[in-house]
PDB file of C-alpha atoms in Angstrom:
ATOM      1  CA  MET A1422      -0.224  -0.180  -0.142  1.00  0.00           C
ATOM      2  CA  PRO A1423       1.608   3.379  -0.819  1.00  0.00           C
ATOM      3  CA  SER A1424       2.188   6.012   1.997  1.00  0.00           C
ATOM      4  CA  THR A1425       0.700   9.387   2.289  1.00  0.00           C
ATOM      5  CA  ALA A1426       1.934  12.741   3.457  1.00  0.00           C
ATOM      6  CA  TYR A1427      -0.444  13.057   6.055  1.00  0.00           C
ATOM      7  CA  GLY A1428       1.511  13.656   8.523  1.00  0.00           C
ATOM      8  CA  ASN A1429       4.229  15.580   7.358  1.00  0.00           C
ATOM      9  CA  PHE A1430       5.914  18.204   8.189  1.00  0.00           C
ATOM     10  CA  HIS A1431       9.858  18.502   6.793  1.00  0.00           C
ATOM     11  CA  ASP A1432       8.945  19.601   3.103  1.00  0.00           C
ATOM     12  CA  PHE A1433       6.483  22.048   4.537  1.00  0.00           C
ATOM     13  CA  CYS A1434       9.410  23.269   7.008  1.00  0.00           C
ATOM     14  CA  ARG A1435      12.039  23.451   4.142  1.00  0.00           C
ATOM     15  CA  ASP A1436       9.748  25.224   1.957  1.00  0.00           C
ATOM     16  CA  SER A1437       9.051  28.115   4.954  1.00  0.00           C
ATOM     17  CA  GLY A1438      12.496  29.168   5.355  1.00  0.00           C
ATOM     18  CA  SER A1439      14.431  26.231   6.469  1.00  0.00           C
ATOM     19  CA  ARG A1440      16.742  27.604   9.319  1.00  0.00           C
ATOM     20  CA  ALA A1441      14.057  30.008  10.081  1.00  0.00           C
ATOM     21  CA  ALA A1442      11.189  28.954   9.272  1.00  0.00           C
ATOM     22  CA  THR A1443       7.538  30.615   9.129  1.00  0.00           C
ATOM     23  CA  ILE A1444       5.695  27.463  10.375  1.00  0.00           C
ATOM     24  CA  PRO A1445       5.946  27.088  14.223  1.00  0.00           C
ATOM     25  CA  VAL A1446       5.842  23.669  14.675  1.00  0.00           C
ATOM     26  CA  CYS A1447       9.059  23.314  12.858  1.00  0.00           C
ATOM     27  CA  ASN A1448      10.467  24.994  15.888  1.00  0.00           C
ATOM     28  CA  LEU A1449      10.130  21.343  17.732  1.00  0.00           C
ATOM     29  CA  PHE A1450      11.947  19.426  15.552  1.00  0.00           C
ATOM     30  CA  ASN A1451      16.009  18.282  15.331  1.00  0.00           C
ATOM     31  CA  GLU A1452      16.268  20.085  11.976  1.00  0.00           C
ATOM     32  CA  SER A1453      15.593  22.887  13.948  1.00  0.00           C
ATOM     33  CA  PRO A1454      18.064  25.270  15.128  1.00  0.00           C
ATOM     34  CA  ALA A1455      16.042  25.992  18.197  1.00  0.00           C
ATOM     35  CA  ARG A1456      17.515  22.004  18.701  1.00  0.00           C
ATOM     36  CA  GLY A1457      20.980  22.677  17.280  1.00  0.00           C
ATOM     37  CA  GLY A1458      20.109  21.190  13.902  1.00  0.00           C
ATOM     38  CA  THR A1459      21.252  23.154  10.927  1.00  0.00           C
ATOM     39  CA  GLY A1460      17.820  23.270   8.279  1.00  0.00           C
ATOM     40  CA  PHE A1461      14.928  21.409   6.821  1.00  0.00           C
ATOM     41  CA  ASP A1462      17.812  21.706   3.249  1.00  0.00           C
ATOM     42  CA  GLY A1463      15.696  24.138   1.864  1.00  0.00           C
ATOM     43  CA  CYS A1464      16.459  27.747   1.088  1.00  0.00           C
ATOM     44  CA  ASP A1465      17.624  29.758   4.277  1.00  0.00           C
ATOM     45  CA  LEU A1466      15.499  32.630   5.203  1.00  0.00           C
ATOM     46  CA  THR A1467      18.109  35.374   6.204  1.00  0.00           C
ATOM     47  CA  GLY A1468      15.980  38.860   6.713  1.00  0.00           C
ATOM     48  CA  ILE A1469      19.027  41.384   7.356  1.00  0.00           C
ATOM     49  CA  SER A1470      22.269  40.901   9.227  1.00  0.00           C
ATOM     50  CA  LEU A1471      22.908  41.586  13.032  1.00  0.00           C
ATOM     51  CA  SER A1472      26.202  42.259  14.265  1.00  0.00           C
ATOM     52  CA  GLY A1473      28.251  38.925  15.704  1.00  0.00           C
ATOM     53  CA  GLY A1474      26.798  37.017  12.303  1.00  0.00           C
ATOM     54  CA  ARG A1475      23.486  36.939  13.266  1.00  0.00           C
ATOM     55  CA  ASN A1476      20.253  37.046  11.740  1.00  0.00           C
ATOM     56  CA  LEU A1477      16.707  38.970  12.060  1.00  0.00           C
ATOM     57  CA  ALA A1478      15.438  36.524   9.815  1.00  0.00           C
ATOM     58  CA  ASN A1479      11.497  38.038   9.379  1.00  0.00           C
ATOM     59  CA  LEU A1480      11.685  41.513  10.870  1.00  0.00           C
ATOM     60  CA  GLY A1481       8.172  42.224   8.371  1.00  0.00           C
ATOM     61  CA  SER A1482       6.416  39.791   9.661  1.00  0.00           C
ATOM     62  CA  ILE A1483       7.553  41.141  13.011  1.00  0.00           C
ATOM     63  CA  LEU A1484       6.632  44.736  12.680  1.00  0.00           C
ATOM     64  CA  LEU A1485       3.162  43.291  10.672  1.00  0.00           C
ATOM     65  CA  CYS A1486       2.423  41.712  14.526  1.00  0.00           C
ATOM     66  CA  GLY A1487       3.185  44.343  15.787  1.00  0.00           C
ATOM     67  CA  ILE A1488       0.292  46.412  13.734  1.00  0.00           C
ATOM     68  CA  ALA A1489      -1.962  43.424  14.553  1.00  0.00           C
ATOM     69  CA  ILE A1490      -1.761  43.947  18.340  1.00  0.00           C
ATOM     70  CA  ALA A1491      -2.370  47.316  18.040  1.00  0.00           C
ATOM     71  CA  VAL A1492      -5.368  47.090  15.112  1.00  0.00           C
ATOM     72  CA  THR A1493      -7.171  43.862  17.513  1.00  0.00           C
ATOM     73  CA  ALA A1494      -6.807  46.066  20.179  1.00  0.00           C
ATOM     74  CA  LEU A1495      -8.531  48.890  18.622  1.00  0.00           C
ATOM     75  CA  LEU A1496     -11.147  46.568  17.620  1.00  0.00           C
ATOM     76  CA  LEU A1497     -11.519  44.986  21.151  1.00  0.00           C
ATOM     77  CA  TRP A1498     -12.607  48.520  22.154  1.00  0.00           C
ATOM     78  CA  ARG A1499     -14.866  49.456  18.857  1.00  0.00           C
ATOM     79  CA  SER A1500     -16.987  46.190  20.094  1.00  0.00           C
ATOM     80  CA  GLU A1501     -16.788  47.328  23.771  1.00  0.00           C
ATOM     81  CA  LEU A1502     -18.708  50.244  22.172  1.00  0.00           C
ATOM     82  CA  LYS A1503     -21.224  48.249  20.568  1.00  0.00           C
ATOM     83  CA  ARG A1504     -23.058  47.004  24.040  1.00  0.00           C
ATOM     84  CA  ALA A1505     -26.051  45.918  22.311  1.00  0.00           C
ATOM     85  CA  ALA A1506     -24.491  43.566  19.524  1.00  0.00           C
ATOM     86  CA  VAL A1507     -25.394  39.813  19.365  1.00  0.00           C
ATOM     87  CA  GLY A1508     -22.139  38.154  20.440  1.00  0.00           C
ATOM     88  CA  ARG A1509     -20.156  41.125  21.896  1.00  0.00           C
ATOM     89  CA  ARG A1510     -18.434  38.967  24.317  1.00  0.00           C
ATOM     90  CA  GLU A1511     -18.011  36.288  22.059  1.00  0.00           C
ATOM     91  CA  MET A1512     -16.045  37.900  19.422  1.00  0.00           C
ATOM     92  CA  GLN A1513     -14.291  40.086  21.615  1.00  0.00           C
ATOM     93  CA  LEU A1514     -12.639  36.445  23.221  1.00  0.00           C
ATOM     94  CA  PHE A1515     -11.955  35.810  19.595  1.00  0.00           C
ATOM     95  CA  LEU A1516      -9.873  38.954  19.540  1.00  0.00           C
ATOM     96  CA  ILE A1517      -7.743  38.505  22.192  1.00  0.00           C
ATOM     97  CA  GLY A1518      -6.859  34.226  20.694  1.00  0.00           C
ATOM     98  CA  TYR A1519      -5.521  36.508  17.911  1.00  0.00           C
ATOM     99  CA  ILE A1520      -3.368  38.935  19.924  1.00  0.00           C
ATOM    100  CA  LEU A1521      -1.816  35.765  21.778  1.00  0.00           C
ATOM    101  CA  ILE A1522      -1.119  34.634  18.682  1.00  0.00           C
ATOM    102  CA  SER A1523       0.521  37.873  16.846  1.00  0.00           C
ATOM    103  CA  ILE A1524       2.454  38.238  20.411  1.00  0.00           C
ATOM    104  CA  CYS A1525       3.771  34.555  19.894  1.00  0.00           C
ATOM    105  CA  GLU A1526       4.611  34.882  16.199  1.00  0.00           C
ATOM    106  CA  ILE A1527       7.085  37.596  16.933  1.00  0.00           C
ATOM    107  CA  PHE A1528       9.538  34.756  18.572  1.00  0.00           C
ATOM    108  CA  THR A1529       8.450  31.836  17.049  1.00  0.00           C
ATOM    109  CA  VAL A1530       8.582  33.285  13.103  1.00  0.00           C
ATOM    110  CA  GLY A1531       9.894  36.360  13.325  1.00  0.00           C
ATOM    111  CA  GLY A1532      13.681  35.186  13.559  1.00  0.00           C
ATOM    112  CA  PHE A1533      14.674  37.000  16.608  1.00  0.00           C
ATOM    113  CA  PRO A1534      17.872  35.507  17.613  1.00  0.00           C
ATOM    114  CA  LEU A1535      16.520  33.263  21.144  1.00  0.00           C
ATOM    115  CA  ASP A1536      17.355  30.647  23.366  1.00  0.00           C
ATOM    116  CA  GLY A1537      16.073  27.703  21.660  1.00  0.00           C
ATOM    117  CA  ALA A1538      14.266  26.620  24.610  1.00  0.00           C
ATOM    118  CA  VAL A1539      12.172  29.626  24.726  1.00  0.00           C
ATOM    119  CA  ARG A1540      11.687  29.813  21.089  1.00  0.00           C
ATOM    120  CA  ARG A1541       9.978  26.078  21.150  1.00  0.00           C
ATOM    121  CA  ALA A1542       8.329  27.343  24.191  1.00  0.00           C
ATOM    122  CA  PHE A1543       6.504  29.843  22.241  1.00  0.00           C
ATOM    123  CA  SER A1544       5.775  28.038  19.786  1.00  0.00           C
ATOM    124  CA  ALA A1545       3.829  25.333  21.674  1.00  0.00           C
ATOM    125  CA  ILE A1546       1.942  28.555  22.938  1.00  0.00           C
ATOM    126  CA  HIS A1547       1.534  29.525  19.607  1.00  0.00           C
ATOM    127  CA  ILE A1548       0.501  26.365  18.065  1.00  0.00           C
ATOM    128  CA  ALA A1549      -1.610  25.789  20.852  1.00  0.00           C
ATOM    129  CA  ALA A1550      -3.399  29.405  20.296  1.00  0.00           C
ATOM    130  CA  VAL A1551      -4.202  29.092  17.042  1.00  0.00           C
ATOM    131  CA  VAL A1552      -6.353  25.810  17.283  1.00  0.00           C
ATOM    132  CA  ALA A1553      -7.906  27.238  20.471  1.00  0.00           C
ATOM    133  CA  THR A1554      -8.290  30.954  19.039  1.00  0.00           C
ATOM    134  CA  ILE A1555     -10.023  28.984  15.621  1.00  0.00           C
ATOM    135  CA  TRP A1556     -12.411  26.769  17.972  1.00  0.00           C
ATOM    136  CA  VAL A1557     -13.864  30.035  19.205  1.00  0.00           C
ATOM    137  CA  LEU A1558     -14.403  31.600  15.868  1.00  0.00           C
ATOM    138  CA  PHE A1559     -16.595  28.435  14.950  1.00  0.00           C
ATOM    139  CA  LEU A1560     -18.374  29.062  18.444  1.00  0.00           C
ATOM    140  CA  ASN A1561     -19.372  32.676  17.187  1.00  0.00           C
ATOM    141  CA  GLY A1562     -20.917  31.765  14.326  1.00  0.00           C
ATOM    142  CA  ILE A1563     -23.320  29.081  17.096  1.00  0.00           C
ATOM    143  CA  VAL A1564     -23.830  32.019  18.850  1.00  0.00           C
ATOM    144  CA  GLY A1565     -25.767  34.120  16.250  1.00  0.00           C
ATOM    145  CA  PHE A1566     -28.087  31.261  16.355  1.00  0.00           C
ATOM    146  CA  GLN A1567     -29.268  32.404  19.379  1.00  0.00           C
ATOM    147  CA  LEU A1568     -29.413  28.611  21.392  1.00  0.00           C
ATOM    148  CA  LEU A1569     -28.365  29.874  24.239  1.00  0.00           C
ATOM    149  CA  ASP A1570     -28.347  33.982  25.442  1.00  0.00           C
ATOM    150  CA  ASP A1571     -24.895  35.382  24.037  1.00  0.00           C
ATOM    151  CA  GLY A1572     -22.669  37.374  26.987  1.00  0.00           C
ATOM    152  CA  THR A1573     -24.440  35.576  29.604  1.00  0.00           C
ATOM    153  CA  PRO A1574     -21.735  33.610  31.933  1.00  0.00           C
ATOM    154  CA  LEU A1575     -23.314  30.470  31.038  1.00  0.00           C
ATOM    155  CA  SER A1576     -22.311  31.230  27.157  1.00  0.00           C
ATOM    156  CA  VAL A1577     -18.781  33.016  27.807  1.00  0.00           C
ATOM    157  CA  GLY A1578     -17.971  30.232  30.166  1.00  0.00           C
ATOM    158  CA  LEU A1579     -18.793  27.364  27.704  1.00  0.00           C
ATOM    159  CA  LEU A1580     -16.895  29.186  25.094  1.00  0.00           C
ATOM    160  CA  ALA A1581     -13.598  29.557  27.094  1.00  0.00           C
ATOM    161  CA  VAL A1582     -13.524  26.229  29.310  1.00  0.00           C
ATOM    162  CA  SER A1583     -13.823  24.607  25.952  1.00  0.00           C
ATOM    163  CA  ALA A1584     -11.103  26.593  24.220  1.00  0.00           C
ATOM    164  CA  ALA A1585      -9.357  25.947  26.929  1.00  0.00           C
ATOM    165  CA  ILE A1586      -9.704  21.831  26.968  1.00  0.00           C
ATOM    166  CA  PHE A1587      -8.132  22.681  23.515  1.00  0.00           C
ATOM    167  CA  PHE A1588      -5.335  24.831  23.943  1.00  0.00           C
ATOM    168  CA  VAL A1589      -3.719  22.924  27.476  1.00  0.00           C
ATOM    169  CA  GLY A1590      -4.389  19.542  25.189  1.00  0.00           C
ATOM    170  CA  THR A1591      -2.899  20.559  22.302  1.00  0.00           C
ATOM    171  CA  GLY A1592       0.137  22.660  24.082  1.00  0.00           C
ATOM    172  CA  TYR A1593       0.758  19.501  25.782  1.00  0.00           C
ATOM    173  CA  ILE A1594       1.054  17.284  22.868  1.00  0.00           C
ATOM    174  CA  ALA A1595       4.016  20.252  21.661  1.00  0.00           C
ATOM    175  CA  LEU A1596       5.515  20.988  24.382  1.00  0.00           C
ATOM    176  CA  ASP A1597       6.405  17.236  24.766  1.00  0.00           C
ATOM    177  CA  THR A1598       7.236  16.843  21.305  1.00  0.00           C
ATOM    178  CA  GLY A1599       9.668  19.569  21.541  1.00  0.00           C
ATOM    179  CA  PHE A1600      11.494  19.584  24.847  1.00  0.00           C
ATOM    180  CA  SER A1601      10.649  15.654  24.585  1.00  0.00           C
ATOM    181  CA  TRP A1602       9.691  15.194  28.307  1.00  0.00           C
ATOM    182  CA  THR A1603       7.949  11.379  28.111  1.00  0.00           C
ATOM    183  CA  GLY A1604      10.124  10.278  24.497  1.00  0.00           C
ATOM    184  CA  TYR A1605       6.662   9.544  23.430  1.00  0.00           C
ATOM    185  CA  TRP A1606       6.692  12.099  20.251  1.00  0.00           C
ATOM    186  CA  ASP A1607      10.493  11.267  19.483  1.00  0.00           C
ATOM    187  CA  ASP A1608       9.903   9.552  16.909  1.00  0.00           C
ATOM    188  CA  THR A1609       8.700  12.301  15.059  1.00  0.00           C
ATOM    189  CA  LEU A1610      11.556  14.817  15.486  1.00  0.00           C
ATOM    190  CA  ASN A1611      13.631  13.404  12.616  1.00  0.00           C
ATOM    191  CA  ALA A1612      12.723  13.347   8.922  1.00  0.00           C
ATOM    192  CA  PRO A1613       9.786  13.256   7.555  1.00  0.00           C
ATOM    193  CA  ASN A1614       8.882  14.782  10.829  1.00  0.00           C
ATOM    194  CA  ARG A1615       5.791  12.580  10.681  1.00  0.00           C
ATOM    195  CA  THR A1616       3.156  13.531  13.546  1.00  0.00           C
ATOM    196  CA  TYR A1617       0.092  12.627  13.245  1.00  0.00           C
ATOM    197  CA  SER A1618      -1.454  14.378  16.395  1.00  0.00           C
ATOM    198  CA  LEU A1619      -0.074  18.128  15.548  1.00  0.00           C
ATOM    199  CA  TYR A1620      -1.177  18.008  12.197  1.00  0.00           C
ATOM    200  CA  THR A1621      -4.709  16.494  12.864  1.00  0.00           C
ATOM    201  CA  LEU A1622      -4.250  19.549  15.132  1.00  0.00           C
ATOM    202  CA  TYR A1623      -2.895  21.923  13.575  1.00  0.00           C
ATOM    203  CA  GLN A1624      -3.858  21.874   9.867  1.00  0.00           C
ATOM    204  CA  LEU A1625      -7.152  19.676   9.701  1.00  0.00           C
ATOM    205  CA  VAL A1626      -9.087  20.749  12.512  1.00  0.00           C
ATOM    206  CA  PRO A1627      -8.861  24.108  12.266  1.00  0.00           C
ATOM    207  CA  LEU A1628      -9.551  23.883   8.442  1.00  0.00           C
ATOM    208  CA  ILE A1629     -12.857  22.286   9.541  1.00  0.00           C
ATOM    209  CA  PHE A1630     -13.572  24.324  12.105  1.00  0.00           C
ATOM    210  CA  LEU A1631     -13.329  27.174   9.438  1.00  0.00           C
ATOM    211  CA  VAL A1632     -15.179  26.222   6.961  1.00  0.00           C
ATOM    212  CA  ALA A1633     -18.389  25.306   9.159  1.00  0.00           C
ATOM    213  CA  PHE A1634     -17.942  28.814  10.852  1.00  0.00           C
ATOM    214  CA  PHE A1635     -18.587  30.295   6.952  1.00  0.00           C
ATOM    215  CA  ALA A1636     -20.859  27.921   6.084  1.00  0.00           C
ATOM    216  CA  LEU A1637     -22.960  28.929   9.703  1.00  0.00           C
ATOM    217  CA  GLU A1638     -22.683  32.400   8.488  1.00  0.00           C
ATOM    218  CA  ALA A1639     -23.337  32.159   5.067  1.00  0.00           C
ATOM    219  CA  TYR A1640     -26.713  30.455   6.124  1.00  0.00           C
ATOM    220  CA  LEU A1641     -27.493  33.057   9.179  1.00  0.00           C
ATOM    221  CA  VAL A1642     -27.211  35.885   6.307  1.00  0.00           C
ATOM    222  CA  ILE A1643     -28.895  34.483   3.635  1.00  0.00           C
ATOM    223  CA  GLN A1644     -31.699  32.332   4.859  1.00  0.00           C
ATOM    224  CA  VAL A1645     -32.564  33.637   8.624  1.00  0.00           C
ATOM    225  CA  LEU A1646     -31.028  37.702   8.139  1.00  0.00           C
ATOM    226  CA  GLY A1647     -32.196  37.134   3.862  1.00  0.00           C
ATOM    227  CA  GLU A1648     -29.415  39.379   3.486  1.00  0.00           C
ATOM    228  CA  ARG A1649     -26.556  39.979   0.460  1.00  0.00           C
ATOM    229  CA  ARG A1650     -24.141  42.522   1.688  1.00  0.00           C
ATOM    230  CA  PRO A1651     -22.863  40.992   4.616  1.00  0.00           C
ATOM    231  CA  MET A1652     -21.500  38.285   2.055  1.00  0.00           C
ATOM    232  CA  LEU A1653     -18.761  41.010   0.663  1.00  0.00           C
ATOM    233  CA  TYR A1654     -17.249  40.945   3.960  1.00  0.00           C
ATOM    234  CA  LEU A1655     -17.882  37.192   4.533  1.00  0.00           C
ATOM    235  CA  GLY A1656     -16.207  36.387   1.279  1.00  0.00           C
ATOM    236  CA  GLY A1657     -13.710  38.896   1.377  1.00  0.00           C
ATOM    237  CA  ALA A1658     -12.443  37.171   5.093  1.00  0.00           C
ATOM    238  CA  ALA A1659     -12.307  34.084   3.199  1.00  0.00           C
ATOM    239  CA  LEU A1660     -10.455  34.904   0.354  1.00  0.00           C
ATOM    240  CA  LEU A1661      -8.294  37.101   2.453  1.00  0.00           C
ATOM    241  CA  PHE A1662      -7.293  33.860   4.686  1.00  0.00           C
ATOM    242  CA  ALA A1663      -6.660  31.309   1.801  1.00  0.00           C
ATOM    243  CA  LEU A1664      -4.193  34.226  -0.034  1.00  0.00           C
ATOM    244  CA  GLY A1665      -2.786  33.665   3.358  1.00  0.00           C
ATOM    245  CA  GLN A1666      -2.051  30.098   3.139  1.00  0.00           C
ATOM    246  CA  ILE A1667      -0.968  30.005  -0.511  1.00  0.00           C
ATOM    247  CA  PHE A1668       1.751  32.125   0.291  1.00  0.00           C
ATOM    248  CA  GLN A1669       2.825  30.264   3.372  1.00  0.00           C
ATOM    249  CA  TYR A1670       2.772  27.055   1.785  1.00  0.00           C
ATOM    250  CA  VAL A1671       3.138  27.775  -2.032  1.00  0.00           C
ATOM    251  CA  ILE A1672       4.619  30.805  -2.765  1.00  0.00           C
ATOM    252  CA  SER A1673       7.193  31.216   0.112  1.00  0.00           C
ATOM    253  CA  VAL A1674      10.051  29.089  -1.583  1.00  0.00           C
ATOM    254  CA  HIS A1675       9.829  30.537  -4.992  1.00  0.00           C
ATOM    255  CA  LEU A1676      10.037  33.980  -2.828  1.00  0.00           C
ATOM    256  CA  CYS A1677      12.757  32.964  -0.969  1.00  0.00           C
ATOM    257  CA  ASN A1678      14.415  31.529  -3.875  1.00  0.00           C
ATOM    258  CA  SER A1679      14.171  34.605  -5.935  1.00  0.00           C
ATOM    259  CA  THR A1680      14.982  37.148  -3.060  1.00  0.00           C
ATOM    260  CA  ASN A1681      18.721  35.118  -1.897  1.00  0.00           C
ATOM    261  CA  GLY A1682      16.481  34.467   1.333  1.00  0.00           C
ATOM    262  CA  LYS A1683      15.564  38.185   2.366  1.00  0.00           C
ATOM    263  CA  ILE A1684      11.652  37.799   2.105  1.00  0.00           C
ATOM    264  CA  ASN A1685       9.152  34.595   1.973  1.00  0.00           C
ATOM    265  CA  GLY A1686       5.266  33.659   2.313  1.00  0.00           C
ATOM    266  CA  GLY A1687       5.394  33.976   5.758  1.00  0.00           C
ATOM    267  CA  LEU A1688       5.654  37.969   5.729  1.00  0.00           C
ATOM    268  CA  PHE A1689       2.719  37.783   3.639  1.00  0.00           C
ATOM    269  CA  GLU A1690       0.654  35.590   5.453  1.00  0.00           C
ATOM    270  CA  THR A1691       1.014  37.810   8.456  1.00  0.00           C
ATOM    271  CA  LEU A1692      -0.682  40.524   6.575  1.00  0.00           C
ATOM    272  CA  PHE A1693      -3.129  38.867   4.639  1.00  0.00           C
ATOM    273  CA  THR A1694      -4.317  36.990   8.187  1.00  0.00           C
ATOM    274  CA  LEU A1695      -4.387  40.360   9.593  1.00  0.00           C
ATOM    275  CA  CYS A1696      -6.932  41.413   7.303  1.00  0.00           C
ATOM    276  CA  ALA A1697      -9.112  38.350   7.111  1.00  0.00           C
ATOM    277  CA  VAL A1698      -9.323  38.723  10.961  1.00  0.00           C
ATOM    278  CA  VAL A1699     -10.379  42.810  10.095  1.00  0.00           C
ATOM    279  CA  MET A1700     -12.841  41.570   7.950  1.00  0.00           C
ATOM    280  CA  VAL A1701     -14.332  38.819   9.992  1.00  0.00           C
ATOM    281  CA  TRP A1702     -14.781  41.633  12.597  1.00  0.00           C
ATOM    282  CA  VAL A1703     -16.021  43.964   9.930  1.00  0.00           C
ATOM    283  CA  PHE A1704     -18.868  41.469   8.547  1.00  0.00           C
ATOM    284  CA  TRP A1705     -19.751  40.561  12.404  1.00  0.00           C
ATOM    285  CA  SER A1706     -20.364  44.373  12.501  1.00  0.00           C
ATOM    286  CA  SER A1707     -22.552  44.437   9.987  1.00  0.00           C
ATOM    287  CA  ILE A1708     -24.560  42.210  11.246  1.00  0.00           C
ATOM    288  CA  THR A1709     -25.366  43.200  14.501  1.00  0.00           C
ATOM    289  CA  GLU A1710     -26.010  46.349  13.632  1.00  0.00           C
ATOM    290  CA  ASP A1711     -29.679  47.937  14.349  1.00  0.00           C
ATOM    291  CA  ASP A1712     -31.602  47.797  11.375  1.00  0.00           C
ATOM    292  CA  TRP A1713     -31.689  44.234  10.307  1.00  0.00           C
ATOM    293  CA  PRO A1714     -35.084  42.512  10.931  1.00  0.00           C
ATOM    294  CA  MET A1715     -36.158  41.756  14.365  1.00  0.00           C
ATOM    295  CA  PRO A1716     -37.511  37.864  15.042  1.00  0.00           C
ATOM    296  CA  VAL A1717     -40.948  37.742  15.562  1.00  0.00           C
ATOM    297  CA  SER A1718     -43.047  36.134  18.920  1.00  0.00           C
ATOM    298  CA  GLY A1719     -41.097  34.040  21.208  1.00  0.00           C
ATOM    299  CA  SER A1720     -38.630  32.578  19.021  1.00  0.00           C
ATOM    300  CA  THR A1721     -35.445  33.852  18.112  1.00  0.00           C
ATOM    301  CA  TYR A1722     -36.009  33.253  14.434  1.00  0.00           C
ATOM    302  CA  ALA A1723     -39.121  33.084  12.273  1.00  0.00           C
TER     303      ALA A1723
END
């Protein structure tokens, strides 16, 4: 039976910067300099030179992450002003998750000269934050149907606790992989770096959550609200996110080779993901305006 590439990270790490791969899971493996390795035998993302033969590999992503944190903080404040908006607290939890991702990204794929153990710890938190935050986004897609009253301790508590379960579970697997506490994941540390658990949690599960979120929101807008304009924002968010992934996983190696390692697709993945998050917020804001049709008598939706 022919083997599949499912679970393999080696080629992704090779094509996304090799020694300074712009995918955080790559920092957990033996080939990464974070574990004393020499890279994944691809185009090395070198960025700009520093003193002592060091490099700041991904300055563009670092700057964009700073901008992302500031922009998301502004969106948090704007959300607080929309006191009557459905799912306000739940949307704020998603934004907080994205801020955590952006902070981690500065230290995981930004290319700061860091101690390897510190980079691996940030990488594990980064991976866990991605999974938990996209789970929160998926639950935001359910909140609009008002199965539970939004913003209540029950609604926010269920969302926060379930996200914490994803965060702790994924984070533990990533930390145990990166630090070999139990040795259970040590067979994933060398090429082809096949780790079914992290591949499923970090690559497949978030994709399922994202598709479910967009499907739920499209149904809510078209079938329940009977509107079309918000679909422009939702579609824009989906397109921007997809572009970011294409730059990360497809175009990255070509940018690295053509610029002699100065930039790769990670810079654009950061940019397009930020734009996608902003568009998700704009979409949410547009469907919580006061002029949408109100539900009729006793039922949340007619």
